[in-house]
Amino acid sequence: MAWWRWWRADAPLLSITRDTGSGPVVVMIHGIASSSVTFLHLVPLLEKTHRCITIDILGFGDSPQPDGATYTLDEHAAALDRTIRSLGLREPFTLVGHSLGSLIAARYAATHHRQLDRLVLVSSPIYLPPAVLGDRLDRASMGAYFSVYEYLRSNPRFTQRTAAALAAIAPIKNVLEVTERNWVPFMLSLQNAIESQTTLADLARVRVPIDLVYGALDPFLAPGGLAIVQQLRHVRATRVSGVAHIVRPTLAKAVARVIEAPPARWSTANGA
């Protein structure tokens, strides 16, 4: 067991890649096989009215890859917690997570509601065991995701070559990286944080308003999981037509509008 898991205060400090602007604080964390470049189009839309802080998640970008880390959601969230505490923020802030970052953000928010004023989840891959889904098509769709991810984990050469080809045509430079350098964080985060997630249970414990923003063409969103999350009474969903998974300008504008708008009203009656 990794030494820093015994004491959350000793979890690794993550790389704070950008801290710009002034006003209400917005902390942003990216997804798997990426870095804070994910928010290239979002930060400029907010930094005139908000303090924007971007953080590389554990094992990716400029953040550390600790010996013995297994990259569970708990480990990712513990590192995020220590890094946020190091900032000395005095007021509740908005936490934005993209893709895997949204799952980490949900885990953090489930136990840190006093630190937050809202949670914004972007392009969230929310998966459930296929057996719990009643709809046959939803079960088949969910099962397909797990099969694909298992194949990617089991075939590093194929996965790295495919990622390199996709990165070459990606709309944001360096937004996708799966190489020998980050293979272990990628493989373990996929297995222990995305495939083994309990995000639905985490979201049910969150006690601040939640905004879910996603593209209508996002291939990583499982309809069954997405539908269940949208039924939670404290979740407000924004579906953006014509966009997929990456935070390109259209999706960035939609996320910025959500952040700039008043959060959904919250009361104890909203609890799941």
XYZ file of N, CA and C in Angstrom:
816
model
N 0.854 -1.192 0.000
C 0.000 0.000 0.000
C 0.888 1.241 0.000
N 0.576 2.191 -0.847
C 1.397 3.392 -0.952
C 1.456 4.123 0.384
N 2.643 4.643 0.708
C 2.835 5.245 2.030
C 1.902 6.405 2.273
N 1.577 7.186 1.221
C 0.797 8.398 1.455
C -0.675 8.118 1.641
N -1.120 6.886 1.406
C -2.528 6.582 1.647
C -2.845 6.451 3.130
N -1.808 6.280 3.952
C -2.063 6.121 5.382
C -2.441 7.448 6.030
N -2.083 8.552 5.407
C -2.330 9.856 6.018
C -2.634 10.846 4.901
N -3.868 11.293 4.823
C -4.291 12.105 3.690
C -3.487 13.393 3.565
N -2.992 13.916 4.683
C -2.205 15.144 4.615
C -0.914 14.947 3.833
N -0.462 13.698 3.702
C 0.772 13.417 2.994
C 0.536 12.982 1.548
N -0.672 13.102 1.064
C -0.935 12.804 -0.346
C -0.105 13.738 -1.216
N 0.245 13.327 -2.425
C 1.120 14.148 -3.269
C 0.485 15.498 -3.616
N 1.330 16.515 -3.689
C 0.887 17.803 -4.211
C 0.872 17.732 -5.735
N -0.219 18.165 -6.317
C -0.358 18.171 -7.767
C 0.188 19.471 -8.353
N 0.404 19.462 -9.644
C 0.920 20.650 -10.329
C -0.212 21.645 -10.597
N -0.068 22.846 -10.066
C -1.000 23.932 -10.361
C -0.446 24.644 -11.589
N -1.093 24.433 -12.712
C -0.518 24.868 -13.980
C -0.881 26.293 -14.351
N -1.964 26.797 -13.759
C -2.361 28.169 -14.078
C -3.188 28.728 -12.937
N -2.947 29.976 -12.591
C -3.708 30.687 -11.572
C -3.812 32.123 -12.058
N -4.944 32.461 -12.651
C -5.073 33.732 -13.347
C -6.441 34.344 -13.100
N -6.521 35.659 -13.215
C -7.784 36.364 -13.045
C -8.079 36.654 -11.582
N -9.207 37.311 -11.354
C -9.636 37.625 -9.993
C -11.148 37.548 -9.917
N -11.625 37.308 -8.712
C -13.060 37.155 -8.500
C -13.345 35.803 -7.884
N -14.592 35.340 -7.975
C -14.927 34.015 -7.443
C -14.012 32.950 -8.046
N -13.603 31.996 -7.218
C -12.618 31.010 -7.649
C -13.281 29.856 -8.391
N -12.656 29.471 -9.500
C -13.048 28.287 -10.260
C -11.825 27.390 -10.382
N -11.910 26.183 -9.816
C -10.826 25.200 -9.911
C -11.215 24.179 -10.972
N -10.286 23.890 -11.889
C -10.570 23.001 -13.016
C -9.609 21.825 -13.034
N -10.148 20.620 -13.186
C -9.314 19.427 -13.310
C -9.726 18.644 -14.558
N -8.726 18.148 -15.258
C -8.921 17.507 -16.560
C -9.148 16.014 -16.410
N -9.174 15.331 -17.550
C -9.471 13.910 -17.571
C -8.261 13.039 -17.841
N -8.526 11.760 -18.065
C -7.477 10.758 -18.273
C -6.728 11.048 -19.572
N -5.428 10.733 -19.549
C -4.567 10.856 -20.732
C -4.516 12.281 -21.260
N -4.652 13.252 -20.368
C -4.657 14.641 -20.807
C -3.910 15.500 -19.797
N -4.144 16.802 -19.865
C -3.523 17.752 -18.951
C -4.416 18.985 -18.908
N -3.945 20.018 -18.225
C -4.757 21.225 -18.089
C -4.937 21.995 -19.390
N -4.237 21.565 -20.441
C -4.486 22.169 -21.752
C -5.939 21.941 -22.177
N -6.601 20.980 -21.533
C -8.034 20.739 -21.759
C -8.843 22.026 -21.700
N -8.441 22.953 -20.833
C -9.238 24.156 -20.586
C -8.724 25.372 -21.351
N -8.001 25.104 -22.434
C -7.436 26.170 -23.267
C -8.483 27.191 -23.695
N -9.672 26.720 -24.060
C -10.717 27.622 -24.554
C -11.636 28.136 -23.451
N -11.604 27.511 -22.283
C -12.511 27.902 -21.205
C -11.948 29.019 -20.344
N -10.678 28.936 -19.981
C -10.089 29.929 -19.084
C -10.233 31.355 -19.620
N -9.940 31.624 -20.906
C -10.075 33.004 -21.391
C -11.498 33.569 -21.296
N -12.493 32.694 -21.275
C -13.879 33.155 -21.165
C -14.242 33.569 -19.743
N -13.459 33.120 -18.765
C -13.810 33.337 -17.360
C -12.857 34.240 -16.600
N -11.610 34.359 -17.052
C -10.587 34.990 -16.214
C -10.808 36.480 -15.986
N -11.653 37.131 -16.770
C -11.927 38.552 -16.518
C -12.841 38.752 -15.313
N -13.593 37.729 -14.973
C -14.550 37.861 -13.864
C -14.339 36.821 -12.772
N -13.432 35.859 -12.983
C -13.190 34.792 -12.022
C -11.688 34.545 -11.868
N -11.318 34.035 -10.720
C -9.964 33.524 -10.539
C -9.966 32.076 -11.001
N -9.228 31.782 -12.048
C -9.233 30.458 -12.669
C -7.963 29.702 -12.300
N -8.125 28.530 -11.704
C -7.002 27.703 -11.280
C -7.125 26.348 -11.972
N -6.095 25.970 -12.728
C -6.104 24.664 -13.381
C -5.052 23.778 -12.730
N -5.413 22.508 -12.549
C -4.562 21.551 -11.842
C -4.450 20.281 -12.666
N -3.229 19.770 -12.827
C -3.026 18.469 -13.471
C -3.316 17.368 -12.452
N -4.112 16.389 -12.847
C -4.467 15.317 -11.925
C -3.290 14.371 -11.716
N -3.386 13.546 -10.705
C -2.325 12.617 -10.317
C -1.903 11.738 -11.498
N -0.597 11.748 -11.783
C -0.061 10.870 -12.808
C -0.031 11.435 -14.213
N -0.586 12.630 -14.402
C -0.697 13.184 -15.749
C -0.180 14.621 -15.797
N 0.130 15.069 -17.017
C 0.673 16.413 -17.160
C 1.959 16.539 -16.370
N 2.047 17.598 -15.564
C 3.242 17.845 -14.759
C 3.116 17.346 -13.325
N 2.056 16.618 -13.026
C 1.866 16.110 -11.666
C 2.656 14.821 -11.439
N 2.933 14.497 -10.181
C 3.770 13.331 -9.875
C 3.088 12.004 -10.160
N 3.929 10.972 -10.277
C 3.487 9.587 -10.407
C 4.100 8.813 -9.239
N 3.472 8.826 -8.078
C 4.091 8.229 -6.883
C 4.283 6.721 -7.020
N 5.389 6.234 -6.500
C 5.613 4.786 -6.450
C 4.500 4.137 -5.623
N 3.934 3.077 -6.145
C 2.910 2.349 -5.415
C 1.505 2.884 -5.585
N 1.337 3.996 -6.277
C -0.010 4.532 -6.485
C -0.831 3.566 -7.332
N -2.097 3.406 -6.976
C -2.991 2.549 -7.755
C -4.058 3.358 -8.477
N -4.056 4.685 -8.300
C -4.895 5.601 -9.074
C -6.392 5.309 -8.941
N -6.794 5.011 -7.725
C -8.219 4.919 -7.433
C -8.792 6.327 -7.328
N -10.122 6.424 -7.308
C -10.739 7.725 -7.106
C -10.350 8.312 -5.757
N -10.210 7.464 -4.743
C -9.789 7.962 -3.433
C -8.395 8.582 -3.490
N -7.478 7.943 -4.196
C -6.126 8.491 -4.304
C -6.117 9.792 -5.103
N -6.831 9.811 -6.216
C -6.931 11.045 -6.999
C -7.530 12.168 -6.147
N -8.607 11.874 -5.424
C -9.291 12.904 -4.637
C -8.429 13.367 -3.463
N -7.667 12.457 -2.851
C -6.797 12.845 -1.743
C -5.717 13.813 -2.210
N -5.133 13.546 -3.371
C -4.121 14.455 -3.921
C -4.740 15.802 -4.272
N -5.934 15.768 -4.837
C -6.634 17.018 -5.142
C -6.917 17.800 -3.864
N -7.371 17.117 -2.827
C -7.673 17.763 -1.558
C -6.444 18.471 -0.991
N -5.315 17.765 -0.946
C -4.112 18.395 -0.398
C -3.701 19.616 -1.221
N -3.816 19.508 -2.539
C -3.411 20.611 -3.413
C -4.329 21.808 -3.218
N -5.621 21.582 -3.125
C -6.549 22.685 -2.909
C -6.294 23.335 -1.546
N -6.035 22.521 -0.529
C -5.749 23.087 0.794
C -4.486 23.945 0.774
N -3.533 23.577 -0.067
C -2.296 24.353 -0.163
C -2.534 25.749 -0.735
N -3.652 25.941 -1.416
C -3.972 27.244 -2.003
C -4.466 28.246 -0.966
N -4.933 27.747 0.177
C -5.414 28.638 1.227
C -6.664 29.410 0.848
N -7.548 28.808 0.092
C -8.771 29.496 -0.320
C -9.659 29.753 0.891
N -10.220 30.946 0.959
C -11.008 31.325 2.135
C -12.512 31.279 1.891
N -12.919 31.230 0.650
C -14.340 31.202 0.327
C -14.661 29.950 -0.477
N -15.896 29.461 -0.388
C -16.290 28.321 -1.229
C -16.062 28.614 -2.710
N -15.709 27.607 -3.451
C -15.348 27.788 -4.844
C -16.145 26.837 -5.731
N -16.065 27.094 -7.033
C -16.665 26.215 -8.028
C -15.619 25.208 -8.489
N -15.982 23.944 -8.487
C -15.083 22.882 -8.947
C -15.607 22.343 -10.274
N -14.756 22.399 -11.291
C -15.099 21.923 -12.633
C -14.244 20.699 -12.944
N -14.872 19.620 -13.339
C -14.142 18.428 -13.740
C -14.554 17.994 -15.129
N -13.562 17.640 -15.942
C -13.835 17.143 -17.295
C -13.488 15.665 -17.370
N -14.393 14.852 -17.909
C -14.160 13.426 -18.130
C -13.787 12.750 -16.804
N -12.655 12.050 -16.731
C -12.255 11.453 -15.457
C -12.209 12.506 -14.357
N -11.818 13.728 -14.705
C -11.789 14.803 -13.714
C -13.141 15.039 -13.073
N -14.216 14.787 -13.799
C -15.546 14.961 -13.219
C -15.839 13.872 -12.188
N -15.311 12.673 -12.393
C -15.495 11.605 -11.417
C -14.685 11.904 -10.152
N -13.467 12.424 -10.330
C -12.656 12.829 -9.186
C -13.333 13.976 -8.447
N -13.867 14.928 -9.193
C -14.548 16.070 -8.582
C -15.763 15.621 -7.780
N -16.502 14.645 -8.305
C -17.669 14.130 -7.588
C -17.258 13.458 -6.291
N -16.154 12.687 -6.313
C -15.675 12.037 -5.098
C -15.242 13.095 -4.067
N -14.514 14.115 -4.523
C -14.102 15.199 -3.619
C -15.322 15.914 -3.039
N -16.286 16.242 -3.892
C -17.455 17.005 -3.457
C -18.322 16.235 -2.472
N -18.295 14.921 -2.551
C -19.135 14.114 -1.671
C -18.771 14.304 -0.208
N -17.522 14.690 0.059
C -17.074 14.836 1.454
C -16.529 16.225 1.768
N -16.600 17.152 0.818
C -16.054 18.494 1.031
C -17.074 19.576 0.647
N -18.327 19.370 1.007
C -19.352 20.314 0.562
C -19.159 21.702 1.148
N -18.529 21.820 2.285
C -18.328 23.148 2.875
C -17.303 23.966 2.094
N -16.452 23.291 1.341
C -15.456 24.010 0.548
C -16.014 24.488 -0.792
N -17.151 23.954 -1.201
C -17.683 24.235 -2.535
C -18.943 25.085 -2.492
N -19.157 25.848 -3.568
C -20.471 26.464 -3.739
C -21.231 25.839 -4.909
N -20.508 25.128 -5.777
C -21.179 24.378 -6.837
C -20.194 23.407 -7.471
N -20.749 22.418 -8.162
C -19.969 21.387 -8.851
C -20.416 21.367 -10.304
N -19.458 21.450 -11.224
C -19.763 21.440 -12.656
C -19.044 20.247 -13.286
N -19.820 19.323 -13.811
C -19.286 18.100 -14.408
C -19.437 18.189 -15.923
N -18.323 18.034 -16.629
C -18.308 18.193 -18.086
C -17.895 16.875 -18.733
N -18.698 16.418 -19.674
C -18.374 15.198 -20.432
C -18.092 14.025 -19.506
N -19.016 13.748 -18.615
C -18.796 12.757 -17.548
C -19.089 11.335 -18.020
N -18.089 10.451 -17.973
C -18.321 9.042 -18.333
C -18.850 8.272 -17.122
N -20.137 8.325 -16.916
C -20.754 7.718 -15.732
C -21.241 6.322 -16.094
N -20.573 5.322 -15.535
C -20.861 3.934 -15.869
C -21.355 3.170 -14.649
N -22.209 2.195 -14.925
C -22.774 1.318 -13.902
C -22.585 -0.126 -14.346
N -22.608 -1.078 -13.419
C -22.587 -2.476 -13.848
C -23.773 -2.764 -14.765
N -23.551 -3.356 -15.923
C -24.652 -3.587 -16.869
C -25.852 -4.296 -16.248
N -25.612 -5.179 -15.300
C -26.697 -5.983 -14.736
C -27.739 -5.146 -14.004
N -27.367 -3.929 -13.559
C -28.329 -3.129 -12.790
C -29.256 -2.329 -13.698
N -28.994 -2.333 -14.994
C -29.807 -1.554 -15.931
C -30.947 -2.405 -16.467
N -32.132 -1.840 -16.480
C -33.304 -2.589 -16.917
C -33.449 -2.673 -18.421
N -33.018 -1.639 -19.133
C -33.179 -1.604 -20.577
C -32.113 -2.451 -21.262
N -32.539 -3.307 -22.176
C -31.604 -4.222 -22.838
C -30.535 -3.474 -23.630
N -30.921 -2.434 -24.339
C -29.961 -1.665 -25.121
C -28.965 -0.933 -24.219
N -29.442 -0.422 -23.095
C -28.547 0.241 -22.152
C -27.536 -0.748 -21.581
N -28.004 -1.980 -21.284
C -27.083 -3.007 -20.779
C -26.014 -3.325 -21.806
N -26.428 -3.477 -23.053
C -25.477 -3.807 -24.111
C -24.471 -2.671 -24.318
N -24.962 -1.437 -24.303
C -24.095 -0.273 -24.477
C -23.082 -0.181 -23.350
N -23.555 -0.358 -22.110
C -22.658 -0.271 -20.962
C -21.614 -1.388 -21.016
N -22.038 -2.591 -21.354
C -21.105 -3.702 -21.452
C -20.044 -3.466 -22.506
N -20.405 -2.793 -23.595
C -19.446 -2.519 -24.663
C -18.327 -1.607 -24.188
N -18.660 -0.611 -23.360
C -17.625 0.271 -22.826
C -16.606 -0.524 -22.016
N -17.081 -1.381 -21.132
C -16.171 -2.152 -20.298
C -15.295 -3.078 -21.141
N -15.867 -3.649 -22.191
C -15.091 -4.540 -23.065
C -13.997 -3.773 -23.801
N -14.335 -2.595 -24.289
C -13.349 -1.775 -25.003
C -12.229 -1.349 -24.059
N -12.589 -0.905 -22.864
C -11.570 -0.438 -21.926
C -10.653 -1.576 -21.485
N -11.208 -2.759 -21.309
C -10.371 -3.910 -20.963
C -9.379 -4.202 -22.085
N -9.855 -4.089 -23.330
C -8.970 -4.327 -24.476
C -7.850 -3.287 -24.508
N -8.181 -2.021 -24.268
C -7.172 -0.970 -24.281
C -6.122 -1.198 -23.205
N -6.556 -1.610 -22.030
C -5.614 -1.862 -20.939
C -4.708 -3.048 -21.236
N -5.235 -4.020 -21.930
C -4.504 -5.265 -22.174
C -3.591 -5.191 -23.396
N -3.678 -4.130 -24.164
C -2.917 -4.020 -25.410
C -2.230 -2.655 -25.486
N -1.173 -2.481 -24.704
C -0.540 -1.154 -24.621
C -0.004 -0.642 -25.951
N 0.573 -1.516 -26.765
C 1.116 -1.037 -28.034
C 0.017 -0.497 -28.934
N -1.079 -1.244 -29.052
C -2.214 -0.769 -29.852
C -2.755 0.545 -29.294
N -2.929 0.614 -27.993
C -3.518 1.797 -27.368
C -2.635 3.020 -27.575
N -1.334 2.858 -27.391
C -0.436 4.000 -27.555
C -0.372 4.468 -29.004
N -0.364 3.527 -29.938
C -0.339 3.916 -31.353
C -1.633 4.612 -31.763
N -2.746 4.100 -31.282
C -4.036 4.721 -31.603
C -4.125 6.112 -31.006
N -3.668 6.253 -29.765
C -3.694 7.567 -29.115
C -2.818 8.562 -29.862
N -1.659 8.120 -30.327
C -0.770 9.004 -31.078
C -1.423 9.474 -32.373
N -2.120 8.561 -33.050
C -2.805 8.931 -34.289
C -3.926 9.923 -34.030
N -4.672 9.706 -32.944
C -5.757 10.632 -32.601
C -5.211 11.981 -32.154
N -4.107 11.959 -31.413
C -3.517 13.212 -30.946
C -3.056 14.079 -32.107
N -2.606 13.432 -33.183
C -2.103 14.180 -34.334
C -3.197 14.996 -35.021
N -4.452 14.564 -34.877
C -5.558 15.284 -35.521
C -6.478 15.962 -34.501
N -6.102 15.939 -33.233
C -6.939 16.532 -32.192
C -6.998 18.042 -32.359
N -8.119 18.672 -32.010
C -8.279 20.110 -32.194
C -7.464 20.958 -31.215
N -6.953 20.348 -30.152
C -6.120 21.053 -29.178
C -4.806 20.296 -29.071
N -3.704 20.987 -29.261
C -2.390 20.341 -29.220
C -2.120 19.782 -27.826
N -1.622 18.554 -27.781
C -1.238 17.874 -26.542
C -2.415 17.570 -25.619
N -3.626 17.580 -26.156
C -4.788 17.288 -25.306
C -4.923 15.794 -25.029
N -4.218 14.968 -25.788
C -4.277 13.517 -25.606
C -2.870 12.953 -25.601
N -2.526 12.213 -24.536
C -1.220 11.583 -24.455
C -1.340 10.243 -23.749
N -1.027 9.181 -24.473
C -0.881 7.857 -23.875
C 0.431 7.306 -24.405
N 1.453 7.320 -23.550
C 2.791 6.896 -23.933
C 3.358 6.014 -22.827
N 4.581 5.545 -23.034
C 5.248 4.791 -21.979
C 5.365 5.614 -20.700
N 5.531 6.917 -20.856
C 5.718 7.797 -19.695
C 4.536 7.766 -18.745
N 3.324 7.723 -19.301
C 2.143 7.764 -18.418
C 1.275 6.513 -18.550
N 1.882 5.419 -19.055
C 1.081 4.214 -19.267
C 0.511 3.668 -17.963
N 1.309 3.595 -16.930
C 0.814 3.046 -15.656
C -0.313 3.906 -15.088
N -0.162 5.234 -14.972
C -1.300 6.044 -14.519
C -2.533 5.899 -15.409
N -2.314 5.798 -16.723
C -3.455 5.649 -17.635
C -4.162 4.327 -17.400
N -3.412 3.244 -17.410
C -3.998 1.909 -17.284
C -4.711 1.735 -15.942
N -4.063 2.187 -14.864
C -4.659 2.005 -13.544
C -5.827 2.964 -13.296
N -5.740 4.183 -13.801
C -6.862 5.112 -13.663
C -8.079 4.610 -14.429
N -7.838 4.027 -15.592
C -8.933 3.465 -16.363
C -9.599 2.331 -15.594
N -8.787 1.450 -15.045
C -9.327 0.285 -14.343
C -9.917 0.647 -12.979
N -9.202 1.447 -12.197
C -9.552 1.651 -10.789
C -10.354 2.915 -10.505
N -10.470 3.796 -11.494
C -11.243 5.019 -11.278
C -12.433 5.132 -12.227
N -12.257 4.751 -13.478
C -13.363 4.857 -14.441
C -14.201 3.588 -14.442
N -13.576 2.441 -14.638
C -14.339 1.187 -14.690
C -14.897 0.791 -13.325
N -14.198 1.147 -12.265
C -14.610 0.739 -10.917
C -15.260 1.883 -10.140
N -15.807 2.818 -10.821
C -16.347 4.018 -10.188
C -17.624 3.745 -9.392
N -17.880 4.650 -8.459
C -19.158 4.676 -7.723
C -19.710 6.099 -7.769
N -19.630 6.708 -8.947
C -19.957 8.126 -9.076
C -21.413 8.421 -8.768
N -22.302 7.524 -9.128
C -23.710 7.770 -8.830
C -23.922 7.905 -7.323
N -23.299 7.040 -6.544
C -23.396 7.129 -5.087
C -22.727 8.399 -4.577
N -21.605 8.787 -5.179
C -20.943 10.032 -4.772
C -21.850 11.234 -5.009
N -22.471 11.288 -6.166
C -23.332 12.432 -6.493
C -24.536 12.511 -5.567
N -25.029 11.368 -5.133
C -26.163 11.367 -4.208
C -25.781 11.964 -2.853
N -24.486 11.992 -2.536
C -24.011 12.531 -1.252
C -23.627 14.000 -1.337
N -23.534 14.543 -2.536
C -23.107 15.931 -2.710
C -24.192 16.869 -2.192
N -23.783 17.916 -1.500
C -24.725 18.839 -0.884
C -24.574 20.261 -1.401
N -24.162 20.376 -2.659
C -24.137 21.667 -3.342
C -24.775 21.466 -4.712
N -25.218 22.547 -5.363
C -25.809 22.395 -6.695
C -24.826 21.764 -7.682
N -25.347 20.899 -8.539
C -24.541 20.210 -9.540
C -25.056 20.561 -10.933
N -24.129 20.976 -11.788
C -24.448 21.168 -13.205
C -23.727 20.106 -14.015
N -24.468 19.453 -14.880
C -23.929 18.436 -15.780
C -23.992 19.007 -17.196
N -22.830 19.142 -17.842
C -22.761 19.713 -19.188
C -22.135 18.667 -20.109
N -22.807 18.378 -21.206
C -22.272 17.331 -22.088
C -22.663 17.591 -23.533
N -21.843 17.052 -24.429
C -22.106 17.187 -25.856
C -23.007 16.081 -26.364
N -23.891 16.440 -27.270
C -24.831 15.469 -27.819
C -24.129 14.373 -28.618
N -22.902 14.637 -29.081
C -22.174 13.674 -29.910
C -21.037 12.992 -29.156
N -21.031 13.095 -27.844
C -19.939 12.538 -27.044
C -19.987 11.009 -27.062
N -18.959 10.351 -27.608
C -18.998 8.881 -27.707
C -18.707 8.167 -26.393
N -18.254 8.896 -25.368
C -17.890 8.265 -24.106
C -19.009 8.295 -23.073
N -20.145 8.868 -23.426
C -21.254 8.960 -22.479
C -22.182 7.771 -22.652
N -22.370 7.031 -21.582
C -23.285 5.893 -21.616
C -24.698 6.389 -21.338
N -25.635 6.185 -22.260
C -26.998 6.713 -22.066
C -27.653 6.268 -20.767
N -27.431 5.018 -20.371
C -28.061 4.520 -19.153
C -27.594 5.265 -17.915
N -26.282 5.457 -17.785
C -25.750 6.185 -16.636
C -26.154 7.641 -16.646
N -26.113 8.247 -17.826
C -26.472 9.655 -17.958
C -27.927 9.887 -17.565
N -28.798 9.008 -17.977
C -30.222 9.163 -17.674
C -30.481 9.093 -16.177
N -29.793 8.190 -15.477
C -30.008 8.051 -14.039
C -29.517 9.294 -13.302
N -28.356 9.813 -13.693
C -27.822 11.001 -13.028
C -28.752 12.190 -13.213
N -29.317 12.329 -14.389
C -30.195 13.468 -14.645
C -31.489 13.399 -13.841
N -31.794 12.235 -13.305
C -32.993 12.106 -12.480
C -32.771 12.570 -11.046
N -31.511 12.747 -10.636
C -31.248 13.272 -9.302
C -31.777 14.695 -9.212
N -32.461 14.998 -8.135
C -33.161 16.278 -8.045
C -32.230 17.479 -7.927
N -30.993 17.248 -7.511
C -30.078 18.376 -7.364
C -29.116 18.500 -8.548
N -29.431 17.865 -9.665
C -28.614 17.946 -10.869
C -29.366 18.715 -11.952
N -28.686 19.698 -12.525
C -29.234 20.447 -13.658
C -28.377 20.135 -14.883
N -28.995 19.613 -15.927
C -28.253 19.155 -17.096
C -28.346 20.147 -18.249
N -27.227 20.318 -18.952
C -27.174 21.152 -20.157
C -26.603 20.309 -21.285
N -27.420 20.032 -22.274
C -26.996 19.251 -23.438
C -26.633 20.214 -24.562
N -25.438 20.054 -25.124
C -24.939 20.985 -26.135
C -24.931 20.276 -27.488
N -25.691 20.765 -28.409
C -25.819 20.133 -29.723
C -24.536 20.284 -30.544
N -24.236 19.261 -31.322
C -23.169 19.351 -32.303
C -21.755 19.256 -31.766
N -21.584 18.887 -30.485
C -20.232 18.781 -29.943
C -20.024 17.405 -29.330
N -18.736 17.037 -29.190
C -18.398 15.716 -28.671
C -17.737 15.852 -27.301
N -16.594 15.200 -27.090
C -16.015 15.063 -25.748
C -15.060 16.187 -25.366
N -14.226 16.611 -26.299
C -13.194 17.608 -26.019
C -13.835 18.989 -25.836
N -13.224 19.790 -24.957
C -13.766 21.125 -24.678
C -13.289 22.093 -25.765
N -13.945 21.994 -26.897
C -13.698 22.928 -27.987
C -14.475 24.212 -27.722
N -14.335 25.254 -28.566
C -14.957 26.554 -28.249
C -16.447 26.509 -27.945
N -17.223 25.729 -28.687
C -18.663 25.703 -28.445
C -18.998 25.137 -27.072
N -18.339 24.037 -26.711
C -18.573 23.453 -25.393
C -18.038 24.369 -24.298
N -16.892 25.003 -24.541
C -16.338 25.940 -23.559
C -17.307 27.083 -23.285
N -17.935 27.609 -24.320
C -18.894 28.694 -24.132
C -20.090 28.234 -23.303
N -20.539 27.019 -23.549
C -21.675 26.490 -22.784
C -21.309 26.339 -21.310
N -20.101 25.835 -21.039
C -19.652 25.673 -19.650
C -19.505 27.041 -18.984
N -18.951 28.003 -19.703
C -18.796 29.352 -19.147
C -20.144 29.966 -18.805
N -21.134 29.763 -19.667
C -22.480 30.307 -19.380
C -23.057 29.678 -18.121
N -22.836 28.386 -17.938
C -23.322 27.698 -16.745
C -22.662 28.272 -15.492
N -21.348 28.488 -15.560
C -20.615 29.004 -14.401
C -21.019 30.436 -14.080
N -21.254 31.227 -15.100
C -21.599 32.634 -14.894
C -23.042 32.815 -14.423
N -23.892 31.844 -14.699
C -25.290 31.926 -14.279
C -25.410 31.560 -12.802
N -26.459 32.026 -12.121
C -26.663 31.623 -10.724
C -26.825 30.115 -10.639
N -26.295 29.504 -9.594
C -26.460 28.053 -9.449
C -27.906 27.696 -9.172
N -28.244 26.463 -9.437
C -29.588 25.991 -9.114
C -29.808 26.106 -7.611
N -31.043 26.384 -7.223
C -31.347 26.513 -5.804
C -31.155 25.174 -5.104
N -30.660 25.241 -3.870
C -30.406 24.034 -3.100
C -31.080 24.155 -1.750
N -31.668 23.080 -1.328
C -32.194 22.996 0.036
C -32.051 21.567 0.503
N -32.220 21.322 1.762
C -32.095 19.949 2.260
C -33.127 19.037 1.634
N -34.205 19.600 1.122
C -35.231 18.780 0.472
C -34.741 18.202 -0.843
N -33.617 18.787 -1.387
C -33.085 18.304 -2.650
C -32.272 17.043 -2.498
N -31.959 16.644 -1.304
C -31.080 15.498 -1.110
C -31.659 14.233 -1.690
N -30.746 13.418 -2.243
C -31.220 12.164 -2.840
C -31.384 11.112 -1.771
